[in-house]
């Protein structure tokens, strides 16, 4: 239309420039900002890519004095321009961008051999790392691997940090920027299932928390360590206003670094650190309203000091991620800050006009004001993090489904399960698993290993049952299937140091049962993959548990499910032990509206969820499969299970907490076993959208796991409900018991295209109700 009004192209151009400026300056929607910013980034980057395409080895650094300034592979910024191209290619899928991304990435390759810099993460991970993520080109992985090994040459285990620079005035300088290089190490551990790299990253991050930060959570730029005492001997700046000042980009590196470390490790210490840094940055009186910081928060020339747009880009990208990881009420504030920063950076004040600045995107960066180098210029890293932030925000806003939530669940689940399964597979479970408990009964300690194993497998099994395939998730599953299969052999092999106790105490009955429930949930990927000998040993172990007499309570279902497993896997079973508990619950202990007594008495606690509903349903399903008459009760039980799930969904508060009620609260979100199981078995009532269960449980999982001290330093769960709270545990609770929390992850056994994962995000009942939405009534079943 408009084009028709202006047949003259020139007039059209003038018109569109004229109208577009005020629109940007006013409140456009954030979607418009994102699209506008990405379009400009594409146009500018093509200019730059074309300009340098025939200049072998050359990569851009800045545009200064009306001139494009370039560098080679060995400069710390070499990876950013290829990274910008990869990010744009990810967004537009335009092969022209991929071609350029490949061209410029290749120019960075010789950096993989460098040993004199810590910046290899910036150089290789932003280029080859992004390229590998998007293309899986195996050569890129080789480059990253070689580079990472050279980066590790700078690691000093005694000091616990990677050395940043070689400079005469400092013995062992480490700069806050170095946090950024840790992402490549985390990636390597993920990719090769080898914790060596991430351990270095974690140690570096911990040492940095100890020494780099001041009481207000601002950070020094450089800490130099005394190589003999291991203590800092100098706290300095190299690029900031003063040693004691808060150089903005350094603060931004810290924010990004700890947010990333939390994403990679889920260690709540890092989340806490990122929050504290974030809080320092946004509540500082000298942060301008438009949220683009001055180059240093402490330059006395403020408000006339220079801004550093690159720091704003880095912060924006980090804040977007933090808003997704932080379950606290700060999350919307992080996101709002990032959006404000991106609005400002996308305004004509900061966004390069089309065709100017040599093809750079964001103006007004400050590289190194102290040495009067790169002052008030565009910087290739300012561009990179601006584009990354836009792409991240776009994904977040347009996220239609729970696919990314699925990734979060997998990460959290594997983080919890890894110490148990890796140690069991290596035969080091008994050696390495701690025993935290109010009890110091030595038999309880001996029983605790089977607790950890049975419960972990009970929760992870449905996901494993999806089997391995060539996707990233499928490969990860292959790894865990392998660990479980190897581990179970150790668990039952009489000669293994991890041979587990299935007798001598009442407790092993419980966990032989959870193990049975787990293996019933993965007949193909676990049971069938066990070698004959292991199957035989395991059957013997289950039979050994017949010597244990259950209490007249939920315990009756433990022999039932063990016999159900024996029936399923061997055809032979003890009918009395199978049926006794079923009869009690069916005929005597039902109290109404989906609640059973725990024995003849009613208990207001989570045992209906932890044990009763999931085990009753499972046992009856196996009975039905084998044509046993007692399975007649299954339809009634399923109706009760379904109603119970409905009630549990309502217990999730708008903030993602739930009532702290009853025994065994230290099982954390394992208390949602019955809800998770109902989702897995498609037993949710039709009125409940599976996505509201997903979203509600995600909020619970995120909230509970983000509490400080949920894990110990080696990654084992600590006794508690929201962090470490040992007095909230009963005598029978110990480290091993805590792994019942794994039960929440059952819906991962549904494929990614199941409605549970594929439906768009929605609010769960309590959240809707508290937002003023009419959610209707809730009625008992009869
Ligand atoms: N990593 C160097 C800088 O931020 O300037």
Short mmCIF file of C-alpha atoms in Angstrom, two decimals, residues 546-763:
data_model
loop_
_atom_site.label_atom_id
_atom_site.label_comp_id
_atom_site.label_asym_id
_atom_site.label_seq_id
_atom_site.Cartn_x
_atom_site.Cartn_y
_atom_site.Cartn_z
CA UNK A 546 10.49 -62.51 51.35
CA UNK A 547 12.02 -63.08 54.77
CA UNK A 548 11.01 -59.57 55.72
CA UNK A 549 7.57 -59.17 57.21
CA UNK A 550 5.88 -55.93 56.20
CA UNK A 551 4.03 -53.66 58.63
CA UNK A 552 0.24 -53.36 58.33
CA UNK A 553 0.42 -50.11 56.37
CA UNK A 554 1.57 -48.91 52.95
CA UNK A 555 4.36 -51.44 53.50
CA UNK A 556 2.02 -54.23 52.40
CA UNK A 557 2.40 -52.99 48.84
CA UNK A 558 6.14 -53.63 48.85
CA UNK A 559 5.84 -57.44 48.78
CA UNK A 560 2.98 -57.01 46.31
CA UNK A 561 5.07 -55.15 43.78
CA UNK A 562 8.07 -57.43 44.24
CA UNK A 563 5.83 -60.42 43.54
CA UNK A 564 4.36 -58.55 40.56
CA UNK A 565 7.87 -58.17 39.18
CA UNK A 566 8.60 -61.86 39.79
CA UNK A 567 5.34 -62.73 38.06
CA UNK A 568 6.17 -60.53 35.11
CA UNK A 569 9.78 -61.60 34.69
CA UNK A 570 9.68 -65.25 35.81
CA UNK A 571 6.03 -66.33 35.85
CA UNK A 572 6.48 -67.63 39.40
CA UNK A 573 5.25 -65.69 42.38
CA UNK A 574 3.95 -65.94 45.91
CA UNK A 575 0.20 -65.35 45.55
CA UNK A 576 -0.28 -64.54 49.20
CA UNK A 577 2.36 -61.81 49.25
CA UNK A 578 1.03 -60.47 45.95
CA UNK A 579 -2.61 -60.28 47.04
CA UNK A 580 -2.57 -59.60 50.75
CA UNK A 581 -1.97 -55.84 50.60
CA UNK A 582 -4.26 -55.33 47.63
CA UNK A 583 -7.10 -56.87 49.60
CA UNK A 584 -6.47 -54.71 52.65
CA UNK A 585 -6.51 -51.49 50.69
CA UNK A 586 -9.47 -52.52 48.55
CA UNK A 587 -11.70 -53.88 51.28
CA UNK A 588 -10.74 -52.11 54.48
CA UNK A 589 -8.62 -49.01 54.23
CA UNK A 590 -10.28 -46.72 51.70
CA UNK A 591 -11.47 -43.52 53.43
CA UNK A 592 -13.16 -41.72 50.53
CA UNK A 593 -12.44 -39.17 47.80
CA UNK A 594 -9.29 -40.96 46.62
CA UNK A 595 -7.62 -41.19 50.03
CA UNK A 596 -6.56 -44.44 51.63
CA UNK A 597 -5.62 -44.92 55.25
CA UNK A 598 -2.03 -45.86 55.87
CA UNK A 599 -3.18 -49.06 57.47
CA UNK A 600 -6.44 -48.79 59.37
CA UNK A 601 -5.71 -45.21 60.40
CA UNK A 602 -5.77 -42.17 58.20
CA UNK A 603 -2.58 -40.09 57.99
CA UNK A 604 -2.49 -36.63 56.50
CA UNK A 605 0.79 -37.02 54.67
CA UNK A 606 2.04 -37.83 51.19
CA UNK A 607 2.07 -41.63 51.46
CA UNK A 608 -1.00 -41.92 49.23
CA UNK A 609 1.23 -40.39 46.61
CA UNK A 610 4.66 -41.69 47.56
CA UNK A 611 3.59 -45.31 47.64
CA UNK A 612 -0.08 -46.23 47.71
CA UNK A 613 -1.57 -45.02 44.43
CA UNK A 614 1.42 -45.70 42.18
CA UNK A 615 2.04 -49.17 43.60
CA UNK A 616 -1.61 -50.22 43.71
CA UNK A 617 -2.12 -49.17 40.11
CA UNK A 618 1.08 -50.83 38.91
CA UNK A 619 0.45 -54.13 40.70
CA UNK A 620 -3.13 -54.28 39.42
CA UNK A 621 -1.99 -53.56 35.87
CA UNK A 622 0.46 -56.45 36.01
CA UNK A 623 -2.27 -58.67 37.46
CA UNK A 624 -4.58 -57.68 34.62
CA UNK A 625 -1.90 -58.45 32.07
CA UNK A 626 -1.56 -61.92 33.54
CA UNK A 627 -5.32 -62.45 33.75
CA UNK A 628 -5.57 -62.64 37.54
CA UNK A 629 -9.09 -62.13 38.89
CA UNK A 630 -8.04 -59.55 41.51
CA UNK A 631 -7.42 -57.15 38.62
CA UNK A 632 -11.17 -56.46 38.59
CA UNK A 633 -10.38 -53.74 41.04
CA UNK A 634 -8.17 -51.87 38.54
CA UNK A 635 -10.84 -49.58 37.00
CA UNK A 636 -11.90 -48.38 40.44
CA UNK A 637 -8.31 -47.86 41.53
CA UNK A 638 -7.53 -45.94 38.35
CA UNK A 639 -10.47 -43.66 38.95
CA UNK A 640 -9.20 -42.97 42.47
CA UNK A 641 -5.66 -42.44 41.23
CA UNK A 642 -6.94 -39.98 38.68
CA UNK A 643 -8.90 -38.03 41.29
CA UNK A 644 -5.90 -38.04 43.58
CA UNK A 645 -3.79 -36.56 40.78
CA UNK A 646 -6.39 -33.85 40.35
CA UNK A 647 -6.09 -32.96 44.01
CA UNK A 648 -2.31 -32.92 43.88
CA UNK A 649 -2.27 -30.53 40.95
CA UNK A 650 -4.34 -28.17 43.08
CA UNK A 651 -1.76 -28.37 45.87
CA UNK A 652 0.88 -26.63 43.77
CA UNK A 653 0.84 -23.04 44.93
CA UNK A 654 1.15 -20.15 42.47
CA UNK A 655 4.80 -19.78 43.50
CA UNK A 656 5.62 -23.43 43.00
CA UNK A 657 5.60 -24.51 46.63
CA UNK A 658 3.33 -27.08 48.30
CA UNK A 659 2.16 -27.88 51.85
CA UNK A 660 4.88 -28.91 54.31
CA UNK A 661 2.77 -31.63 55.83
CA UNK A 662 3.30 -35.08 57.27
CA UNK A 663 6.04 -37.66 57.44
CA UNK A 664 8.96 -37.93 55.01
CA UNK A 665 8.81 -34.37 53.82
CA UNK A 666 12.51 -34.76 52.98
CA UNK A 667 11.49 -36.71 49.89
CA UNK A 668 10.99 -33.26 48.45
CA UNK A 669 9.01 -33.29 45.17
CA UNK A 670 8.94 -37.09 45.27
CA UNK A 671 5.71 -36.27 47.12
CA UNK A 672 4.23 -35.77 43.65
CA UNK A 673 4.85 -39.40 42.67
CA UNK A 674 1.14 -40.14 42.14
CA UNK A 675 0.63 -37.03 39.98
CA UNK A 676 3.72 -37.74 37.88
CA UNK A 677 2.64 -41.36 37.52
CA UNK A 678 -0.89 -40.35 36.49
CA UNK A 679 0.60 -38.10 33.80
CA UNK A 680 2.83 -40.95 32.59
CA UNK A 681 -0.04 -43.43 32.47
CA UNK A 682 -2.44 -40.92 30.86
CA UNK A 683 -4.65 -41.10 33.93
CA UNK A 684 -5.09 -37.35 34.35
CA UNK A 685 -8.75 -36.34 34.37
CA UNK A 686 -9.84 -34.90 31.03
CA UNK A 687 -10.45 -31.47 32.58
CA UNK A 688 -6.75 -31.21 33.36
CA UNK A 689 -4.53 -30.10 30.52
CA UNK A 690 -1.31 -32.13 30.90
CA UNK A 691 0.63 -28.91 30.25
CA UNK A 692 -0.67 -27.41 33.48
CA UNK A 693 0.78 -30.36 35.36
CA UNK A 694 4.04 -29.90 33.49
CA UNK A 695 4.22 -26.18 34.22
CA UNK A 696 3.23 -26.60 37.86
CA UNK A 697 5.76 -29.35 38.45
CA UNK A 698 8.46 -27.41 36.64
CA UNK A 699 7.92 -24.55 39.03
CA UNK A 700 8.11 -26.90 42.03
CA UNK A 701 11.24 -28.61 40.77
CA UNK A 702 12.97 -25.34 39.97
CA UNK A 703 12.03 -23.79 43.26
CA UNK A 704 13.02 -26.69 45.44
CA UNK A 705 16.30 -27.51 43.70
CA UNK A 706 17.46 -23.93 43.66
CA UNK A 707 17.65 -23.73 47.45
CA UNK A 708 21.24 -23.36 48.66
CA UNK A 709 22.73 -26.52 50.20
CA UNK A 710 20.37 -28.89 48.44
CA UNK A 711 23.47 -30.73 47.22
CA UNK A 712 26.78 -31.30 48.91
CA UNK A 713 30.01 -30.39 47.17
CA UNK A 714 30.23 -33.78 45.45
CA UNK A 715 26.68 -33.48 44.13
CA UNK A 716 24.84 -35.77 46.60
CA UNK A 717 21.47 -34.68 47.92
CA UNK A 718 21.45 -33.32 51.44
CA UNK A 719 18.74 -34.09 53.94
CA UNK A 720 16.11 -31.35 53.87
CA UNK A 721 13.02 -30.00 52.18
CA UNK A 722 14.16 -26.60 50.94
CA UNK A 723 17.91 -26.83 51.35
CA UNK A 724 19.71 -28.60 54.17
CA UNK A 725 17.34 -29.12 57.15
CA UNK A 726 18.24 -32.30 58.92
CA UNK A 727 15.85 -31.72 61.82
CA UNK A 728 13.00 -32.04 59.34
CA UNK A 729 13.91 -35.70 58.82
CA UNK A 730 12.73 -38.79 60.65
CA UNK A 731 15.22 -41.31 62.04
CA UNK A 732 14.66 -43.57 59.05
CA UNK A 733 15.65 -40.86 56.57
CA UNK A 734 19.19 -40.70 55.26
CA UNK A 735 21.04 -39.73 52.11
CA UNK A 736 19.82 -42.81 50.26
CA UNK A 737 16.16 -42.24 51.10
CA UNK A 738 16.19 -38.78 49.55
CA UNK A 739 16.37 -40.23 46.05
CA UNK A 740 12.64 -40.84 46.17
CA UNK A 741 12.45 -37.30 44.83
CA UNK A 742 13.33 -38.86 41.46
CA UNK A 743 9.72 -40.03 41.18
CA UNK A 744 8.63 -36.61 39.97
CA UNK A 745 10.46 -37.18 36.69
CA UNK A 746 8.26 -40.05 35.48
CA UNK A 747 6.62 -37.97 32.71
CA UNK A 748 9.97 -37.90 30.93
CA UNK A 749 8.93 -41.38 29.85
CA UNK A 750 6.42 -39.67 27.55
CA UNK A 751 7.93 -38.78 24.19
CA UNK A 752 8.47 -35.10 23.37
CA UNK A 753 5.42 -35.05 21.09
CA UNK A 754 3.05 -36.23 23.83
CA UNK A 755 0.59 -33.53 24.90
CA UNK A 756 2.32 -33.37 28.26
CA UNK A 757 5.38 -31.85 26.56
CA UNK A 758 3.99 -30.55 23.29
CA UNK A 759 1.08 -28.46 24.55
CA UNK A 760 1.75 -24.75 24.98
CA UNK A 761 2.49 -23.54 28.48
CA UNK A 762 -0.50 -22.83 30.69
CA UNK A 763 -1.10 -21.80 34.26
#
